[in-house]
């Protein structure tokens, strides 16, 4: 067992109450790390440290270029440690080593991009209509920002938040998911090594009910950046509103993946498989509703099943593995529960549909890639997020029907479609209600491009130039150059 400490005010600390909880390896089902079980008191200590670092000490005195330099140094350290961090993520959350190696080698880009942006946050001089008045704007940091993340891509989801927050001059308290705390604690070691002043970045590990609630209700927290479920997002939105905290919410999805008869079929089959079975379906952007134009429905579905049949399940640390375990036993039960629901609703299970029975999978939390056909869009399997390798297949006849089915969802995180018709590409891209639309590709994410949800999939956008605004507030400064003050009883 590895034993970890929290990182608060530049110090490595146990939880105040001295308690720990276990982190499990989803492939072996065994506990592998002891994590401090933080509570209210620990969260409060971190907020006080972050508040102190925001208002005094070296951090507020740094130039924006100095902040950028620190962020780029952190990016370099992540790049140097990419392989080690990727292996930790695999052991802690069961995702494939290939996927996590790619992610960890890519994550430094967030720190380079936003590090570069730190000294380009410029205000404006406004040629104001008031005589003898000089008016300019300043974009100032908010203060203490909190980042609360889900378990599926811990360091990637954190970097969406941390890089712009620090670039803008804020301080930060991170609360990773209780299922995958280790990589965020490992990142804190690199933050320390990069030379960030104490209190600028803090990590409090623990559970949502105590650490999460304290972080989202404390009066000294200015901003909450959250990635997780719709239910928790709603709770956070409600409590944050009471103290007027700024909030960004990246929530769930039930993304439509649409295949037209004129698509390049083999590319589309690959895209569909990557949309739902990569990362064992545990991605917010999973293309979990497959809409197939009726005239190619049977032939296309057959090809999807044929490719799914070749997917190699196994040890996520092996580069040959294509489908790993799911991250938690709760998630395993939830997925199996949805498979039952779909069967009871009358959907036809045409592939997979349970846990693999081979002895090599007996310890790990595996579920077979599963495909349901004859799904109606009003079934729960088409409306609710499973967050697992379960695909719901729905036929359609016309473009209008595809749009109607795609948009008949309370979610709107992402969508994809496959066609070679340029007019259709432009029409569909405009008509689909989703924060990201992929055309003839799927699951492409960049630090440069906004990511976020329509409808119940969230509020705000992460990534891209504009996302720095999530961590800034604007001040307008007016300076009079007049030698006398006019009538005090009227507005100037
Ligand atoms: P979750 O909502 O259960 O937990 C997310 C985080 O919130 C955890 O750190 C948890 O401890 C914390 N939390 C729980 N209750 C809290 C409370 N009352 N106050 C404050 N914090 C609290 O979600 P999960 O199961 O970890 O993650 C899966 C969900 O995340 C899925 O719905 C998925 O779609 C979503 N997700 C969205 C994106 C995106 O970019 N939109 C990315 C990844 C995952």
Short mmCIF file of N, CA, C and O in Angstrom, two decimals, residues 293-355:
data_model
loop_
_atom_site.label_atom_id
_atom_site.label_comp_id
_atom_site.label_asym_id
_atom_site.label_seq_id
_atom_site.Cartn_x
_atom_site.Cartn_y
_atom_site.Cartn_z
N UNK A 293 -29.16 5.66 -40.46
CA UNK A 293 -30.17 5.82 -41.52
C UNK A 293 -30.69 4.45 -41.91
O UNK A 293 -29.91 3.50 -42.12
N UNK A 294 -32.02 4.34 -41.98
CA UNK A 294 -32.63 3.01 -42.07
C UNK A 294 -32.11 2.18 -43.24
O UNK A 294 -31.89 0.98 -43.10
N UNK A 295 -31.83 2.82 -44.40
CA UNK A 295 -31.47 1.98 -45.55
C UNK A 295 -30.11 1.28 -45.38
O UNK A 295 -29.82 0.33 -46.09
N UNK A 296 -29.28 1.73 -44.42
CA UNK A 296 -28.01 0.99 -44.20
C UNK A 296 -27.98 0.38 -42.78
O UNK A 296 -26.95 -0.12 -42.32
N UNK A 297 -29.13 0.43 -42.09
CA UNK A 297 -29.16 0.06 -40.67
C UNK A 297 -28.56 -1.32 -40.42
O UNK A 297 -27.61 -1.47 -39.63
N UNK A 298 -29.08 -2.34 -41.09
CA UNK A 298 -28.68 -3.71 -40.74
C UNK A 298 -27.22 -3.96 -41.09
O UNK A 298 -26.46 -4.51 -40.29
N UNK A 299 -26.84 -3.49 -42.29
CA UNK A 299 -25.48 -3.72 -42.77
C UNK A 299 -24.47 -2.96 -41.88
O UNK A 299 -23.44 -3.49 -41.48
N UNK A 300 -24.82 -1.74 -41.49
CA UNK A 300 -23.90 -0.95 -40.66
C UNK A 300 -23.78 -1.55 -39.27
O UNK A 300 -22.68 -1.69 -38.73
N UNK A 301 -24.91 -1.92 -38.70
CA UNK A 301 -24.89 -2.50 -37.35
C UNK A 301 -24.06 -3.78 -37.33
O UNK A 301 -23.29 -4.01 -36.39
N UNK A 302 -24.18 -4.59 -38.36
CA UNK A 302 -23.39 -5.81 -38.46
C UNK A 302 -21.89 -5.50 -38.40
O UNK A 302 -21.13 -6.17 -37.73
N UNK A 303 -21.50 -4.43 -39.11
CA UNK A 303 -20.08 -4.06 -39.12
C UNK A 303 -19.63 -3.56 -37.74
O UNK A 303 -18.51 -3.82 -37.31
N UNK A 304 -20.49 -2.82 -37.07
CA UNK A 304 -20.14 -2.33 -35.73
C UNK A 304 -19.96 -3.53 -34.79
O UNK A 304 -18.98 -3.60 -34.02
N UNK A 305 -20.88 -4.48 -34.89
CA UNK A 305 -20.78 -5.67 -34.02
C UNK A 305 -19.50 -6.45 -34.34
O UNK A 305 -18.79 -6.89 -33.44
N UNK A 306 -19.20 -6.56 -35.64
CA UNK A 306 -18.00 -7.31 -36.04
C UNK A 306 -16.75 -6.67 -35.45
O UNK A 306 -15.85 -7.36 -34.95
N UNK A 307 -16.68 -5.33 -35.47
CA UNK A 307 -15.49 -4.67 -34.91
C UNK A 307 -15.48 -4.78 -33.38
O UNK A 307 -14.43 -5.00 -32.76
N UNK A 308 -16.66 -4.65 -32.77
CA UNK A 308 -16.75 -4.77 -31.30
C UNK A 308 -16.26 -6.15 -30.87
O UNK A 308 -15.62 -6.30 -29.83
N UNK A 309 -16.55 -7.16 -31.68
CA UNK A 309 -16.15 -8.54 -31.36
C UNK A 309 -14.63 -8.67 -31.26
O UNK A 309 -14.12 -9.53 -30.55
N UNK A 310 -13.89 -7.81 -31.97
CA UNK A 310 -12.43 -7.93 -31.95
C UNK A 310 -11.80 -7.18 -30.76
O UNK A 310 -10.59 -7.24 -30.57
N UNK A 311 -12.62 -6.43 -30.01
CA UNK A 311 -12.06 -5.61 -28.92
C UNK A 311 -11.47 -6.52 -27.84
O UNK A 311 -12.17 -7.38 -27.31
N UNK A 312 -10.20 -6.30 -27.53
CA UNK A 312 -9.53 -7.14 -26.53
C UNK A 312 -9.69 -6.55 -25.14
O UNK A 312 -9.18 -5.47 -24.86
N UNK A 313 -10.41 -7.27 -24.29
CA UNK A 313 -10.52 -6.84 -22.90
C UNK A 313 -9.31 -7.36 -22.13
O UNK A 313 -8.77 -8.41 -22.48
N UNK A 314 -8.93 -6.64 -21.09
CA UNK A 314 -7.82 -7.19 -20.31
C UNK A 314 -7.16 -6.17 -19.41
O UNK A 314 -7.78 -5.15 -19.04
N UNK A 315 -5.90 -6.47 -19.10
CA UNK A 315 -5.11 -5.65 -18.17
C UNK A 315 -4.87 -4.27 -18.80
O UNK A 315 -4.23 -4.17 -19.85
N UNK A 316 -5.35 -3.21 -18.18
CA UNK A 316 -5.20 -1.88 -18.77
C UNK A 316 -3.75 -1.41 -18.86
O UNK A 316 -3.45 -0.47 -19.60
N UNK A 317 -2.84 -2.10 -18.15
CA UNK A 317 -1.43 -1.71 -18.24
C UNK A 317 -0.75 -2.29 -19.48
O UNK A 317 0.37 -1.90 -19.82
N UNK A 318 -1.42 -3.21 -20.19
CA UNK A 318 -0.85 -3.78 -21.41
C UNK A 318 -1.25 -2.92 -22.61
O UNK A 318 -2.43 -2.58 -22.76
N UNK A 319 -0.28 -2.63 -23.46
CA UNK A 319 -0.60 -1.76 -24.60
C UNK A 319 -1.52 -2.47 -25.61
O UNK A 319 -2.14 -1.82 -26.44
N UNK A 320 -1.61 -3.79 -25.53
CA UNK A 320 -2.47 -4.52 -26.47
C UNK A 320 -3.95 -4.50 -26.04
O UNK A 320 -4.83 -4.82 -26.83
N UNK A 321 -4.23 -4.08 -24.83
CA UNK A 321 -5.62 -4.09 -24.35
C UNK A 321 -6.41 -2.93 -24.96
O UNK A 321 -5.90 -1.83 -25.10
N UNK A 322 -7.65 -3.22 -25.32
CA UNK A 322 -8.50 -2.17 -25.92
C UNK A 322 -9.67 -1.77 -25.03
O UNK A 322 -10.20 -0.68 -25.16
N UNK A 323 -10.10 -2.69 -24.17
CA UNK A 323 -11.19 -2.36 -23.24
C UNK A 323 -10.78 -2.81 -21.84
O UNK A 323 -10.51 -4.00 -21.62
N UNK A 324 -10.70 -1.87 -20.93
CA UNK A 324 -10.29 -2.18 -19.56
C UNK A 324 -11.50 -2.31 -18.65
O UNK A 324 -12.65 -2.31 -19.11
N UNK A 325 -11.26 -2.42 -17.35
CA UNK A 325 -12.37 -2.50 -16.40
C UNK A 325 -13.02 -1.14 -16.23
O UNK A 325 -12.49 -0.13 -16.70
N UNK A 326 -14.15 -1.10 -15.55
CA UNK A 326 -14.72 0.20 -15.16
C UNK A 326 -14.12 0.59 -13.82
O UNK A 326 -13.52 -0.24 -13.12
N UNK A 327 -14.25 1.85 -13.45
CA UNK A 327 -13.43 2.38 -12.36
C UNK A 327 -13.89 1.98 -10.96
O UNK A 327 -13.08 1.84 -10.06
N UNK A 328 -15.19 1.79 -10.78
CA UNK A 328 -15.66 1.54 -9.41
C UNK A 328 -16.70 0.41 -9.42
O UNK A 328 -17.35 0.16 -10.45
N UNK A 329 -16.89 -0.19 -8.28
CA UNK A 329 -17.92 -1.25 -8.19
C UNK A 329 -19.31 -0.62 -8.32
O UNK A 329 -20.22 -1.22 -8.89
N UNK A 330 -19.45 0.62 -7.81
CA UNK A 330 -20.75 1.30 -7.94
C UNK A 330 -21.09 1.49 -9.42
O UNK A 330 -22.23 1.31 -9.84
N UNK A 331 -20.06 1.85 -10.21
CA UNK A 331 -20.28 2.08 -11.64
C UNK A 331 -20.62 0.77 -12.33
O UNK A 331 -21.49 0.73 -13.20
N UNK A 332 -19.94 -0.31 -11.92
CA UNK A 332 -20.23 -1.63 -12.49
C UNK A 332 -21.70 -1.98 -12.25
O UNK A 332 -22.43 -2.38 -13.16
N UNK A 333 -22.16 -1.80 -11.01
CA UNK A 333 -23.56 -2.12 -10.68
C UNK A 333 -24.52 -1.25 -11.48
O UNK A 333 -25.56 -1.71 -11.95
N UNK A 334 -24.13 0.03 -11.63
CA UNK A 334 -25.01 0.95 -12.36
C UNK A 334 -25.15 0.50 -13.82
O UNK A 334 -26.26 0.46 -14.38
N UNK A 335 -24.03 0.13 -14.44
CA UNK A 335 -24.06 -0.28 -15.85
C UNK A 335 -24.89 -1.55 -16.00
O UNK A 335 -25.76 -1.64 -16.89
N UNK A 336 -24.65 -2.53 -15.11
CA UNK A 336 -25.41 -3.78 -15.21
C UNK A 336 -26.89 -3.50 -14.98
O UNK A 336 -27.76 -4.11 -15.63
N UNK A 337 -27.17 -2.55 -14.10
CA UNK A 337 -28.57 -2.15 -13.85
C UNK A 337 -29.22 -1.61 -15.12
O UNK A 337 -30.37 -1.96 -15.46
N UNK A 338 -28.49 -0.76 -15.85
CA UNK A 338 -29.04 -0.20 -17.09
C UNK A 338 -29.22 -1.26 -18.17
O UNK A 338 -30.15 -1.19 -18.98
N UNK A 339 -28.33 -2.26 -18.17
CA UNK A 339 -28.48 -3.35 -19.15
C UNK A 339 -29.80 -4.09 -18.88
O UNK A 339 -30.57 -4.39 -19.78
N UNK A 340 -30.08 -4.32 -17.61
CA UNK A 340 -31.36 -4.96 -17.22
C UNK A 340 -32.55 -4.10 -17.62
O UNK A 340 -33.54 -4.60 -18.16
N UNK A 341 -32.43 -2.80 -17.33
CA UNK A 341 -33.53 -1.88 -17.66
C UNK A 341 -33.82 -1.93 -19.16
O UNK A 341 -34.96 -2.05 -19.59
N UNK A 342 -32.74 -1.88 -19.97
CA UNK A 342 -32.92 -1.88 -21.43
C UNK A 342 -33.63 -3.15 -21.89
O UNK A 342 -34.52 -3.12 -22.75
N UNK A 343 -33.22 -4.28 -21.30
CA UNK A 343 -33.86 -5.55 -21.68
C UNK A 343 -35.34 -5.51 -21.32
O UNK A 343 -36.19 -5.90 -22.12
N UNK A 344 -35.64 -5.03 -20.12
CA UNK A 344 -37.05 -4.97 -19.68
C UNK A 344 -37.87 -4.01 -20.53
O UNK A 344 -39.07 -4.18 -20.72
N UNK A 345 -37.20 -2.94 -21.02
CA UNK A 345 -37.92 -1.96 -21.85
C UNK A 345 -38.21 -2.49 -23.25
O UNK A 345 -38.89 -1.84 -24.03
N UNK A 346 -37.61 -3.65 -23.60
CA UNK A 346 -37.88 -4.25 -24.91
C UNK A 346 -36.80 -3.98 -25.94
O UNK A 346 -36.97 -4.33 -27.11
N UNK A 347 -35.67 -3.38 -25.53
CA UNK A 347 -34.56 -3.23 -26.48
C UNK A 347 -33.94 -4.62 -26.68
O UNK A 347 -34.00 -5.47 -25.80
N UNK A 348 -33.33 -4.81 -27.87
CA UNK A 348 -32.79 -6.13 -28.17
C UNK A 348 -31.28 -6.12 -27.98
O UNK A 348 -30.57 -5.33 -28.64
N UNK A 349 -30.79 -6.96 -27.09
CA UNK A 349 -29.34 -7.00 -26.84
C UNK A 349 -28.69 -7.84 -27.94
O UNK A 349 -28.87 -9.05 -27.99
N UNK A 350 -27.95 -7.17 -28.85
CA UNK A 350 -27.38 -7.89 -29.99
C UNK A 350 -25.88 -8.15 -29.81
O UNK A 350 -25.26 -8.81 -30.63
N UNK A 351 -25.31 -7.64 -28.73
CA UNK A 351 -23.91 -7.92 -28.45
C UNK A 351 -23.63 -7.68 -26.97
O UNK A 351 -24.13 -6.73 -26.39
N UNK A 352 -22.83 -8.56 -26.36
CA UNK A 352 -22.45 -8.40 -24.96
C UNK A 352 -23.65 -8.57 -24.05
O UNK A 352 -24.49 -9.44 -24.27
N UNK A 353 -23.72 -7.72 -23.02
CA UNK A 353 -24.91 -7.74 -22.18
C UNK A 353 -24.68 -8.24 -20.78
O UNK A 353 -25.62 -8.57 -20.06
N UNK A 354 -23.43 -8.31 -20.34
CA UNK A 354 -23.21 -8.76 -18.96
C UNK A 354 -21.73 -8.69 -18.61
O UNK A 354 -20.95 -8.00 -19.26
N UNK A 355 -21.36 -9.41 -17.56
CA UNK A 355 -19.94 -9.47 -17.17
C UNK A 355 -19.28 -10.61 -17.93
O UNK A 355 -19.91 -11.65 -18.16
#
